[in-house]
PDB file of C-alpha atoms in Angstrom:
ATOM      1  CA  MET A 284    -126.371 159.156  18.676  1.00  0.00           C
ATOM      2  CA  ARG A 285    -124.408 156.152  17.513  1.00  0.00           C
ATOM      3  CA  ARG A 286    -127.348 155.052  15.397  1.00  0.00           C
ATOM      4  CA  ARG A 287    -127.462 158.456  13.672  1.00  0.00           C
ATOM      5  CA  LYS A 288    -123.750 158.327  12.950  1.00  0.00           C
ATOM      6  CA  GLY A 289    -124.135 154.804  11.611  1.00  0.00           C
ATOM      7  CA  ASN A 290    -127.000 155.866   9.335  1.00  0.00           C
ATOM      8  CA  LEU A 291    -124.962 158.873   8.166  1.00  0.00           C
ATOM      9  CA  VAL A 292    -122.013 156.652   7.294  1.00  0.00           C
ATOM     10  CA  LYS A 293    -124.297 154.244   5.443  1.00  0.00           C
ATOM     11  CA  GLY A 294    -125.871 157.127   3.544  1.00  0.00           C
ATOM     12  CA  VAL A 295    -122.484 158.484   2.495  1.00  0.00           C
ATOM     13  CA  LEU A 296    -121.340 155.024   1.372  1.00  0.00           C
ATOM     14  CA  VAL A 297    -124.522 154.490  -0.633  1.00  0.00           C
ATOM     15  CA  ALA A 298    -124.125 157.910  -2.266  1.00  0.00           C
ATOM     16  CA  LEU A 299    -120.521 157.160  -3.182  1.00  0.00           C
ATOM     17  CA  LEU A 300    -121.540 153.794  -4.589  1.00  0.00           C
ATOM     18  CA  LEU A 301    -124.271 155.409  -6.697  1.00  0.00           C
ATOM     19  CA  VAL A 302    -121.854 158.023  -8.023  1.00  0.00           C
ATOM     20  CA  PHE A 303    -119.285 155.330  -8.822  1.00  0.00           C
ATOM     21  CA  THR A 304    -121.934 153.243 -10.591  1.00  0.00           C
ATOM     22  CA  LEU A 305    -123.816 155.948 -12.483  1.00  0.00           C
ATOM     23  CA  PHE A 306    -120.951 158.258 -13.443  1.00  0.00           C
ATOM     24  CA  PRO A 307    -119.802 156.165 -16.468  1.00  0.00           C
ATOM     25  CA  ALA A 308    -123.352 156.256 -17.854  1.00  0.00           C
ATOM     26  CA  TYR A 309    -123.558 160.006 -17.285  1.00  0.00           C
ATOM     27  CA  TRP A 310    -120.170 160.562 -18.945  1.00  0.00           C
ATOM     28  CA  MET A 311    -121.290 158.501 -21.944  1.00  0.00           C
ATOM     29  CA  VAL A 312    -124.521 160.475 -22.453  1.00  0.00           C
ATOM     30  CA  ALA A 313    -122.924 163.870 -21.756  1.00  0.00           C
ATOM     31  CA  SER A 314    -120.049 163.216 -24.157  1.00  0.00           C
ATOM     32  CA  SER A 315    -122.451 162.107 -26.891  1.00  0.00           C
ATOM     33  CA  PHE A 316    -123.952 165.626 -26.897  1.00  0.00           C
ATOM     34  CA  ASP A 317    -120.609 167.430 -26.603  1.00  0.00           C
ATOM     35  CA  ALA A 318    -119.322 169.034 -29.811  1.00  0.00           C
ATOM     36  CA  GLN A 319    -115.739 168.834 -28.558  1.00  0.00           C
ATOM     37  CA  ALA A 320    -115.865 165.165 -27.630  1.00  0.00           C
ATOM     38  CA  SER A 321    -114.727 163.981 -31.065  1.00  0.00           C
ATOM     39  CA  SER A 322    -111.435 165.814 -30.633  1.00  0.00           C
ATOM     40  CA  GLY A 323    -110.909 164.501 -27.119  1.00  0.00           C
ATOM     41  CA  GLY A 324    -111.882 167.771 -25.467  1.00  0.00           C
ATOM     42  CA  GLN A 325    -114.993 166.579 -23.649  1.00  0.00           C
ATOM     43  CA  SER A 326    -115.644 167.907 -20.158  1.00  0.00           C
ATOM     44  CA  LEU A 327    -117.870 167.077 -17.210  1.00  0.00           C
ATOM     45  CA  LEU A 328    -120.565 169.360 -18.612  1.00  0.00           C
ATOM     46  CA  PRO A 329    -120.899 169.749 -22.418  1.00  0.00           C
ATOM     47  CA  LYS A 330    -119.532 173.145 -23.407  1.00  0.00           C
ATOM     48  CA  GLU A 331    -121.348 173.133 -26.747  1.00  0.00           C
ATOM     49  CA  PHE A 332    -124.521 171.048 -27.119  1.00  0.00           C
ATOM     50  CA  THR A 333    -124.887 169.283 -30.470  1.00  0.00           C
ATOM     51  CA  LEU A 334    -126.708 166.408 -32.161  1.00  0.00           C
ATOM     52  CA  ASP A 335    -124.101 166.033 -34.896  1.00  0.00           C
ATOM     53  CA  ASN A 336    -122.618 162.942 -33.268  1.00  0.00           C
ATOM     54  CA  TYR A 337    -125.960 161.140 -33.508  1.00  0.00           C
ATOM     55  CA  ARG A 338    -126.544 162.334 -37.064  1.00  0.00           C
ATOM     56  CA  PHE A 339    -123.132 161.060 -38.135  1.00  0.00           C
ATOM     57  CA  VAL A 340    -123.569 157.702 -36.404  1.00  0.00           C
ATOM     58  CA  LEU A 341    -127.010 157.038 -37.880  1.00  0.00           C
ATOM     59  CA  SER A 342    -126.314 158.365 -41.388  1.00  0.00           C
ATOM     60  CA  GLU A 343    -122.677 158.093 -42.441  1.00  0.00           C
ATOM     61  CA  GLY A 344    -121.833 155.531 -39.774  1.00  0.00           C
ATOM     62  CA  GLY A 345    -124.637 153.208 -40.915  1.00  0.00           C
ATOM     63  CA  PHE A 346    -125.546 152.433 -37.317  1.00  0.00           C
ATOM     64  CA  GLY A 347    -129.234 152.182 -38.154  1.00  0.00           C
ATOM     65  CA  THR A 348    -128.502 149.038 -40.179  1.00  0.00           C
ATOM     66  CA  PHE A 349    -126.367 147.591 -37.394  1.00  0.00           C
ATOM     67  CA  LEU A 350    -129.124 148.293 -34.895  1.00  0.00           C
ATOM     68  CA  ARG A 351    -131.686 146.547 -37.088  1.00  0.00           C
ATOM     69  CA  ASN A 352    -129.432 143.494 -37.457  1.00  0.00           C
ATOM     70  CA  SER A 353    -128.913 143.262 -33.695  1.00  0.00           C
ATOM     71  CA  VAL A 354    -132.655 143.513 -33.069  1.00  0.00           C
ATOM     72  CA  ILE A 355    -133.288 140.666 -35.533  1.00  0.00           C
ATOM     73  CA  VAL A 356    -130.584 138.453 -34.028  1.00  0.00           C
ATOM     74  CA  ALA A 357    -131.643 139.167 -30.435  1.00  0.00           C
ATOM     75  CA  PHE A 358    -135.347 138.655 -31.210  1.00  0.00           C
ATOM     76  CA  PHE A 359    -134.951 135.243 -32.811  1.00  0.00           C
ATOM     77  CA  THR A 360    -132.392 134.142 -30.210  1.00  0.00           C
ATOM     78  CA  VAL A 361    -134.739 135.006 -27.347  1.00  0.00           C
ATOM     79  CA  ILE A 362    -137.853 133.508 -28.954  1.00  0.00           C
ATOM     80  CA  VAL A 363    -136.315 130.261 -30.194  1.00  0.00           C
ATOM     81  CA  SER A 364    -134.220 129.656 -27.072  1.00  0.00           C
ATOM     82  CA  GLY A 365    -137.253 130.301 -24.874  1.00  0.00           C
ATOM     83  CA  ILE A 366    -139.475 127.844 -26.763  1.00  0.00           C
ATOM     84  CA  VAL A 367    -136.865 125.091 -27.076  1.00  0.00           C
ATOM     85  CA  ALA A 368    -135.615 125.495 -23.497  1.00  0.00           C
ATOM     86  CA  LEU A 369    -139.134 125.399 -22.078  1.00  0.00           C
ATOM     87  CA  LEU A 370    -140.073 122.209 -23.931  1.00  0.00           C
ATOM     88  CA  ALA A 371    -136.728 120.578 -23.103  1.00  0.00           C
ATOM     89  CA  SER A 372    -137.019 121.510 -19.424  1.00  0.00           C
ATOM     90  CA  VAL A 373    -140.476 119.940 -19.263  1.00  0.00           C
ATOM     91  CA  ALA A 374    -139.057 116.771 -20.805  1.00  0.00           C
ATOM     92  CA  VAL A 375    -136.141 116.408 -18.367  1.00  0.00           C
ATOM     93  CA  ALA A 376    -138.179 117.453 -15.316  1.00  0.00           C
ATOM     94  CA  ARG A 377    -141.377 115.505 -15.894  1.00  0.00           C
ATOM     95  CA  PHE A 378    -140.527 112.432 -17.963  1.00  0.00           C
ATOM     96  CA  LYS A 379    -138.263 109.534 -17.113  1.00  0.00           C
ATOM     97  CA  PHE A 380    -136.240 108.199 -20.010  1.00  0.00           C
ATOM     98  CA  ARG A 381    -132.903 106.580 -20.632  1.00  0.00           C
ATOM     99  CA  PHE A 382    -129.777 108.744 -20.264  1.00  0.00           C
ATOM    100  CA  ARG A 383    -131.748 111.593 -18.672  1.00  0.00           C
ATOM    101  CA  THR A 384    -129.117 112.062 -15.964  1.00  0.00           C
ATOM    102  CA  GLY A 385    -126.353 111.932 -18.565  1.00  0.00           C
ATOM    103  CA  ILE A 386    -128.090 114.639 -20.612  1.00  0.00           C
ATOM    104  CA  LEU A 387    -128.361 116.896 -17.559  1.00  0.00           C
ATOM    105  CA  ILE A 388    -124.676 116.381 -16.759  1.00  0.00           C
ATOM    106  CA  LEU A 389    -123.797 117.140 -20.377  1.00  0.00           C
ATOM    107  CA  ILE A 390    -125.841 120.363 -20.267  1.00  0.00           C
ATOM    108  CA  LEU A 391    -124.054 121.416 -17.094  1.00  0.00           C
ATOM    109  CA  THR A 392    -120.647 120.516 -18.540  1.00  0.00           C
ATOM    110  CA  VAL A 393    -121.204 122.595 -21.676  1.00  0.00           C
ATOM    111  CA  GLN A 394    -121.555 125.718 -19.521  1.00  0.00           C
ATOM    112  CA  MET A 395    -118.068 125.141 -18.092  1.00  0.00           C
ATOM    113  CA  VAL A 396    -116.323 125.278 -21.474  1.00  0.00           C
ATOM    114  CA  PRO A 397    -114.722 128.699 -22.192  1.00  0.00           C
ATOM    115  CA  LEU A 398    -116.376 130.333 -25.183  1.00  0.00           C
ATOM    116  CA  GLU A 399    -113.004 131.237 -26.675  1.00  0.00           C
ATOM    117  CA  ALA A 400    -112.212 127.525 -27.010  1.00  0.00           C
ATOM    118  CA  LEU A 401    -115.251 127.096 -29.266  1.00  0.00           C
ATOM    119  CA  VAL A 402    -114.436 129.790 -31.823  1.00  0.00           C
ATOM    120  CA  ILE A 403    -112.629 127.539 -34.314  1.00  0.00           C
ATOM    121  CA  PRO A 404    -114.964 124.482 -34.000  1.00  0.00           C
ATOM    122  CA  LEU A 405    -118.077 126.609 -34.399  1.00  0.00           C
ATOM    123  CA  PHE A 406    -116.541 128.557 -37.275  1.00  0.00           C
ATOM    124  CA  VAL A 407    -115.842 125.295 -39.106  1.00  0.00           C
ATOM    125  CA  GLN A 408    -119.368 124.011 -38.484  1.00  0.00           C
ATOM    126  CA  VAL A 409    -121.011 127.243 -39.615  1.00  0.00           C
ATOM    127  CA  ARG A 410    -118.785 127.277 -42.695  1.00  0.00           C
ATOM    128  CA  ASP A 411    -119.731 123.673 -43.555  1.00  0.00           C
ATOM    129  CA  LEU A 412    -123.397 124.606 -43.183  1.00  0.00           C
ATOM    130  CA  GLN A 413    -122.791 127.526 -45.578  1.00  0.00           C
ATOM    131  CA  MET A 414    -124.008 130.057 -43.021  1.00  0.00           C
ATOM    132  CA  LEU A 415    -120.938 132.282 -42.844  1.00  0.00           C
ATOM    133  CA  ASN A 416    -121.623 136.024 -43.170  1.00  0.00           C
ATOM    134  CA  THR A 417    -125.316 135.492 -42.418  1.00  0.00           C
ATOM    135  CA  LEU A 418    -127.493 136.486 -39.484  1.00  0.00           C
ATOM    136  CA  LEU A 419    -128.943 132.964 -39.418  1.00  0.00           C
ATOM    137  CA  GLY A 420    -125.546 131.471 -38.666  1.00  0.00           C
ATOM    138  CA  LEU A 421    -125.052 133.957 -35.845  1.00  0.00           C
ATOM    139  CA  VAL A 422    -128.461 133.099 -34.353  1.00  0.00           C
ATOM    140  CA  VAL A 423    -127.610 129.376 -34.445  1.00  0.00           C
ATOM    141  CA  VAL A 424    -124.340 129.993 -32.584  1.00  0.00           C
ATOM    142  CA  TYR A 425    -126.019 132.167 -29.955  1.00  0.00           C
ATOM    143  CA  LEU A 426    -128.643 129.479 -29.431  1.00  0.00           C
ATOM    144  CA  ALA A 427    -125.843 127.010 -28.728  1.00  0.00           C
ATOM    145  CA  PHE A 428    -124.592 129.376 -25.996  1.00  0.00           C
ATOM    146  CA  SER A 429    -127.899 130.251 -24.371  1.00  0.00           C
ATOM    147  CA  LEU A 430    -129.797 126.945 -24.496  1.00  0.00           C
ATOM    148  CA  PRO A 431    -127.757 124.964 -21.905  1.00  0.00           C
ATOM    149  CA  PHE A 432    -128.182 127.680 -19.265  1.00  0.00           C
ATOM    150  CA  ALA A 433    -131.837 128.223 -20.172  1.00  0.00           C
ATOM    151  CA  ILE A 434    -132.683 124.499 -19.994  1.00  0.00           C
ATOM    152  CA  TRP A 435    -130.876 124.035 -16.685  1.00  0.00           C
ATOM    153  CA  MET A 436    -132.553 127.043 -15.097  1.00  0.00           C
ATOM    154  CA  LEU A 437    -136.054 126.345 -16.405  1.00  0.00           C
ATOM    155  CA  ARG A 438    -135.805 122.754 -15.215  1.00  0.00           C
ATOM    156  CA  GLY A 439    -135.849 124.068 -11.650  1.00  0.00           C
ATOM    157  CA  PHE A 440    -139.004 126.071 -12.297  1.00  0.00           C
ATOM    158  CA  VAL A 441    -140.823 123.144 -13.905  1.00  0.00           C
ATOM    159  CA  ALA A 442    -139.770 120.781 -11.100  1.00  0.00           C
ATOM    160  CA  ALA A 443    -141.079 123.272  -8.516  1.00  0.00           C
ATOM    161  CA  VAL A 444    -144.602 123.114  -9.979  1.00  0.00           C
ATOM    162  CA  PRO A 445    -146.615 120.439  -8.117  1.00  0.00           C
ATOM    163  CA  VAL A 446    -147.572 117.519 -10.325  1.00  0.00           C
ATOM    164  CA  GLU A 447    -150.987 117.523  -8.652  1.00  0.00           C
ATOM    165  CA  LEU A 448    -151.880 120.741 -10.483  1.00  0.00           C
ATOM    166  CA  GLU A 449    -151.304 119.070 -13.822  1.00  0.00           C
ATOM    167  CA  GLU A 450    -153.222 115.970 -12.763  1.00  0.00           C
ATOM    168  CA  ALA A 451    -156.147 118.126 -11.621  1.00  0.00           C
ATOM    169  CA  ALA A 452    -156.223 119.794 -15.028  1.00  0.00           C
ATOM    170  CA  TYR A 453    -156.304 116.388 -16.724  1.00  0.00           C
ATOM    171  CA  LEU A 454    -159.179 115.267 -14.473  1.00  0.00           C
ATOM    172  CA  ASP A 455    -161.109 118.379 -15.458  1.00  0.00           C
ATOM    173  CA  GLY A 456    -160.830 117.304 -19.088  1.00  0.00           C
ATOM    174  CA  ALA A 457    -158.007 119.561 -20.205  1.00  0.00           C
ATOM    175  CA  SER A 458    -155.740 118.379 -23.008  1.00  0.00           C
ATOM    176  CA  TRP A 459    -151.964 118.444 -22.622  1.00  0.00           C
ATOM    177  CA  TRP A 460    -151.756 121.658 -24.604  1.00  0.00           C
ATOM    178  CA  ARG A 461    -154.501 123.312 -22.505  1.00  0.00           C
ATOM    179  CA  MET A 462    -152.771 122.225 -19.294  1.00  0.00           C
ATOM    180  CA  PHE A 463    -149.443 123.508 -20.593  1.00  0.00           C
ATOM    181  CA  ARG A 464    -150.879 126.862 -21.653  1.00  0.00           C
ATOM    182  CA  SER A 465    -153.185 127.521 -18.704  1.00  0.00           C
ATOM    183  CA  VAL A 466    -151.385 125.844 -15.784  1.00  0.00           C
ATOM    184  CA  LEU A 467    -147.687 125.230 -16.395  1.00  0.00           C
ATOM    185  CA  LEU A 468    -146.760 128.234 -18.533  1.00  0.00           C
ATOM    186  CA  PRO A 469    -148.046 130.939 -16.126  1.00  0.00           C
ATOM    187  CA  LEU A 470    -146.205 129.315 -13.214  1.00  0.00           C
ATOM    188  CA  VAL A 471    -142.842 129.102 -15.000  1.00  0.00           C
ATOM    189  CA  ALA A 472    -143.178 132.533 -16.654  1.00  0.00           C
ATOM    190  CA  PRO A 473    -140.758 134.218 -14.170  1.00  0.00           C
ATOM    191  CA  GLY A 474    -138.078 131.668 -15.072  1.00  0.00           C
ATOM    192  CA  LEU A 475    -138.772 132.170 -18.761  1.00  0.00           C
ATOM    193  CA  VAL A 476    -138.268 135.909 -18.308  1.00  0.00           C
ATOM    194  CA  ALA A 477    -134.969 135.388 -16.459  1.00  0.00           C
ATOM    195  CA  THR A 478    -133.607 133.093 -19.151  1.00  0.00           C
ATOM    196  CA  SER A 479    -134.813 135.479 -21.856  1.00  0.00           C
ATOM    197  CA  VAL A 480    -132.762 138.256 -20.267  1.00  0.00           C
ATOM    198  CA  PHE A 481    -129.666 136.057 -20.393  1.00  0.00           C
ATOM    199  CA  SER A 482    -130.296 135.134 -24.041  1.00  0.00           C
ATOM    200  CA  PHE A 483    -130.887 138.772 -24.941  1.00  0.00           C
ATOM    201  CA  ILE A 484    -127.631 139.898 -23.318  1.00  0.00           C
ATOM    202  CA  VAL A 485    -125.700 137.164 -25.128  1.00  0.00           C
ATOM    203  CA  ALA A 486    -127.141 138.126 -28.514  1.00  0.00           C
ATOM    204  CA  TRP A 487    -126.870 141.895 -27.991  1.00  0.00           C
ATOM    205  CA  ASN A 488    -123.394 142.310 -26.507  1.00  0.00           C
ATOM    206  CA  GLU A 489    -121.347 139.432 -27.942  1.00  0.00           C
ATOM    207  CA  PHE A 490    -118.427 140.529 -30.115  1.00  0.00           C
ATOM    208  CA  ILE A 491    -115.908 137.708 -30.769  1.00  0.00           C
ATOM    209  CA  PHE A 492    -118.188 135.294 -32.601  1.00  0.00           C
ATOM    210  CA  ALA A 493    -120.042 138.073 -34.399  1.00  0.00           C
ATOM    211  CA  MET A 494    -116.737 139.419 -35.731  1.00  0.00           C
ATOM    212  CA  THR A 495    -115.538 135.932 -36.675  1.00  0.00           C
ATOM    213  CA  LEU A 496    -118.694 134.810 -38.447  1.00  0.00           C
ATOM    214  CA  LEU A 497    -119.640 138.153 -40.069  1.00  0.00           C
ATOM    215  CA  GLY A 498    -116.171 139.419 -40.919  1.00  0.00           C
ATOM    216  CA  GLY A 499    -116.851 139.562 -44.654  1.00  0.00           C
ATOM    217  CA  ALA A 500    -120.385 140.967 -44.615  1.00  0.00           C
ATOM    218  CA  THR A 501    -120.457 144.598 -43.507  1.00  0.00           C
ATOM    219  CA  GLU A 502    -124.184 144.872 -44.207  1.00  0.00           C
ATOM    220  CA  ASN A 503    -124.872 142.173 -41.595  1.00  0.00           C
ATOM    221  CA  TYR A 504    -122.771 143.685 -38.805  1.00  0.00           C
ATOM    222  CA  THR A 505    -124.349 143.941 -35.370  1.00  0.00           C
ATOM    223  CA  VAL A 506    -123.947 146.926 -33.058  1.00  0.00           C
ATOM    224  CA  ALA A 507    -121.074 145.271 -31.178  1.00  0.00           C
ATOM    225  CA  ILE A 508    -119.019 145.105 -34.380  1.00  0.00           C
ATOM    226  CA  GLY A 509    -120.290 148.401 -35.776  1.00  0.00           C
ATOM    227  CA  LEU A 510    -119.007 150.238 -32.735  1.00  0.00           C
ATOM    228  CA  LYS A 511    -115.388 149.387 -33.530  1.00  0.00           C
ATOM    229  CA  GLN A 512    -115.397 151.398 -36.766  1.00  0.00           C
ATOM    230  CA  PHE A 513    -115.208 154.609 -34.722  1.00  0.00           C
ATOM    231  CA  PHE A 514    -111.898 153.522 -33.211  1.00  0.00           C
ATOM    232  CA  GLY A 515    -108.898 154.446 -35.341  1.00  0.00           C
ATOM    233  CA  VAL A 516    -105.270 153.327 -35.303  1.00  0.00           C
ATOM    234  CA  HIS A 517    -103.902 156.592 -33.948  1.00  0.00           C
ATOM    235  CA  SER A 518    -107.044 158.369 -32.702  1.00  0.00           C
ATOM    236  CA  ASN A 519    -110.647 157.682 -31.753  1.00  0.00           C
ATOM    237  CA  ASP A 520    -113.844 159.537 -32.585  1.00  0.00           C
ATOM    238  CA  TRP A 521    -115.091 159.698 -28.990  1.00  0.00           C
ATOM    239  CA  GLY A 522    -118.179 161.724 -29.832  1.00  0.00           C
ATOM    240  CA  SER A 523    -119.384 159.039 -32.232  1.00  0.00           C
ATOM    241  CA  VAL A 524    -118.355 156.258 -29.851  1.00  0.00           C
ATOM    242  CA  MET A 525    -120.408 157.740 -27.029  1.00  0.00           C
ATOM    243  CA  ALA A 526    -123.384 158.465 -29.283  1.00  0.00           C
ATOM    244  CA  ALA A 527    -123.343 154.910 -30.640  1.00  0.00           C
ATOM    245  CA  SER A 528    -122.977 153.497 -27.121  1.00  0.00           C
ATOM    246  CA  THR A 529    -125.989 155.514 -25.970  1.00  0.00           C
ATOM    247  CA  ILE A 530    -128.036 154.226 -28.899  1.00  0.00           C
ATOM    248  CA  ILE A 531    -127.004 150.656 -28.052  1.00  0.00           C
ATOM    249  CA  THR A 532    -128.151 151.131 -24.467  1.00  0.00           C
ATOM    250  CA  ILE A 533    -131.681 152.305 -25.313  1.00  0.00           C
ATOM    251  CA  PRO A 534    -133.078 148.936 -26.579  1.00  0.00           C
ATOM    252  CA  VAL A 535    -131.556 147.187 -23.546  1.00  0.00           C
ATOM    253  CA  MET A 536    -133.306 149.628 -21.204  1.00  0.00           C
ATOM    254  CA  ILE A 537    -136.609 149.157 -23.032  1.00  0.00           C
ATOM    255  CA  PHE A 538    -136.291 145.366 -22.806  1.00  0.00           C
ATOM    256  CA  PHE A 539    -135.530 145.479 -19.075  1.00  0.00           C
ATOM    257  CA  ILE A 540    -138.438 147.855 -18.411  1.00  0.00           C
ATOM    258  CA  ILE A 541    -140.790 145.411 -20.125  1.00  0.00           C
ATOM    259  CA  VAL A 542    -139.622 142.338 -18.192  1.00  0.00           C
ATOM    260  CA  GLN A 543    -138.491 143.861 -14.874  1.00  0.00           C
ATOM    261  CA  ARG A 544    -141.738 143.044 -13.038  1.00  0.00           C
ATOM    262  CA  LYS A 545    -141.163 139.316 -13.299  1.00  0.00           C
ATOM    263  CA  LEU A 546    -137.374 139.390 -13.388  1.00  0.00           C
ATOM    264  CA  SER A 547    -136.724 139.769  -9.641  1.00  0.00           C
ATOM    265  CA  GLY A 548    -138.844 136.761  -8.753  1.00  0.00           C
ATOM    266  CA  GLY A 549    -137.549 134.737 -11.654  1.00  0.00           C
ATOM    267  CA  LEU A 550    -133.924 134.972 -10.589  1.00  0.00           C
ATOM    268  CA  VAL A 551    -134.455 132.987  -7.362  1.00  0.00           C
ATOM    269  CA  ALA A 552    -137.737 131.111  -7.610  1.00  0.00           C
ATOM    270  CA  GLY A 553    -136.335 128.279  -9.673  1.00  0.00           C
ATOM    271  CA  ALA A 554    -133.720 127.438  -7.034  1.00  0.00           C
ATOM    272  CA  VAL A 555    -136.323 126.270  -4.513  1.00  0.00           C
ATOM    273  CA  LYS A 556    -136.555 122.801  -5.935  1.00  0.00           C
ATOM    274  CA  GLY A 557    -134.903 120.818  -8.674  1.00  0.00           C
TER     275      GLY A 557
END
């Protein structure tokens, strides 16, 4: 009897937690289809179903361009950070060289610096490199954010791979590239997926640096900046805000569906050794 009551209490708590977690997402989607949402009259269930909010966001709001820019920035951030972090993690985990410990400490220290403290220094550097108002400059800045975490995390995955596997591949006549592609890469793939998720989130959701570096180039705005145009001084277009927010969420869901199989193992496997 006590066990049944305990299970009932747990079930109620889980249900409440699910409602608390999923309700904001439901409200966002429901309001995006509500014709009265733009005037602040949205309700729990849309009283008048419409697609006008999506049409306005994608046509007059120019959100298609913002979405394309975010996809470009996120794609190159994930790809470049993954390649560089993987090669750097192999270097610090497998090879002994001078100042290796100092480099690892520096990588760890960089993650402790608040991002807000780097706005002005990075702005000056990007300006001196003549990359202001460009997507390339934004990708470079996002790489500076994501690489320290990616290198530190992937180092644990590389260190967890037994050296004997690599030596066996060499004895079988494999070149370094063949060993890397056929032995090391498959074993550290879960860690690469986990770090790619972090890099993707940084590039997709970041607002402060995107606004600072792209302030003068509306055509290069990302979705994080494009969303703010639906907020006015005295009123907000909630229908457009919710429609744009729903559109922003779709690529994130697609990305997570693609990588979710290896994500759960990748989040903890690299902590076994390193």
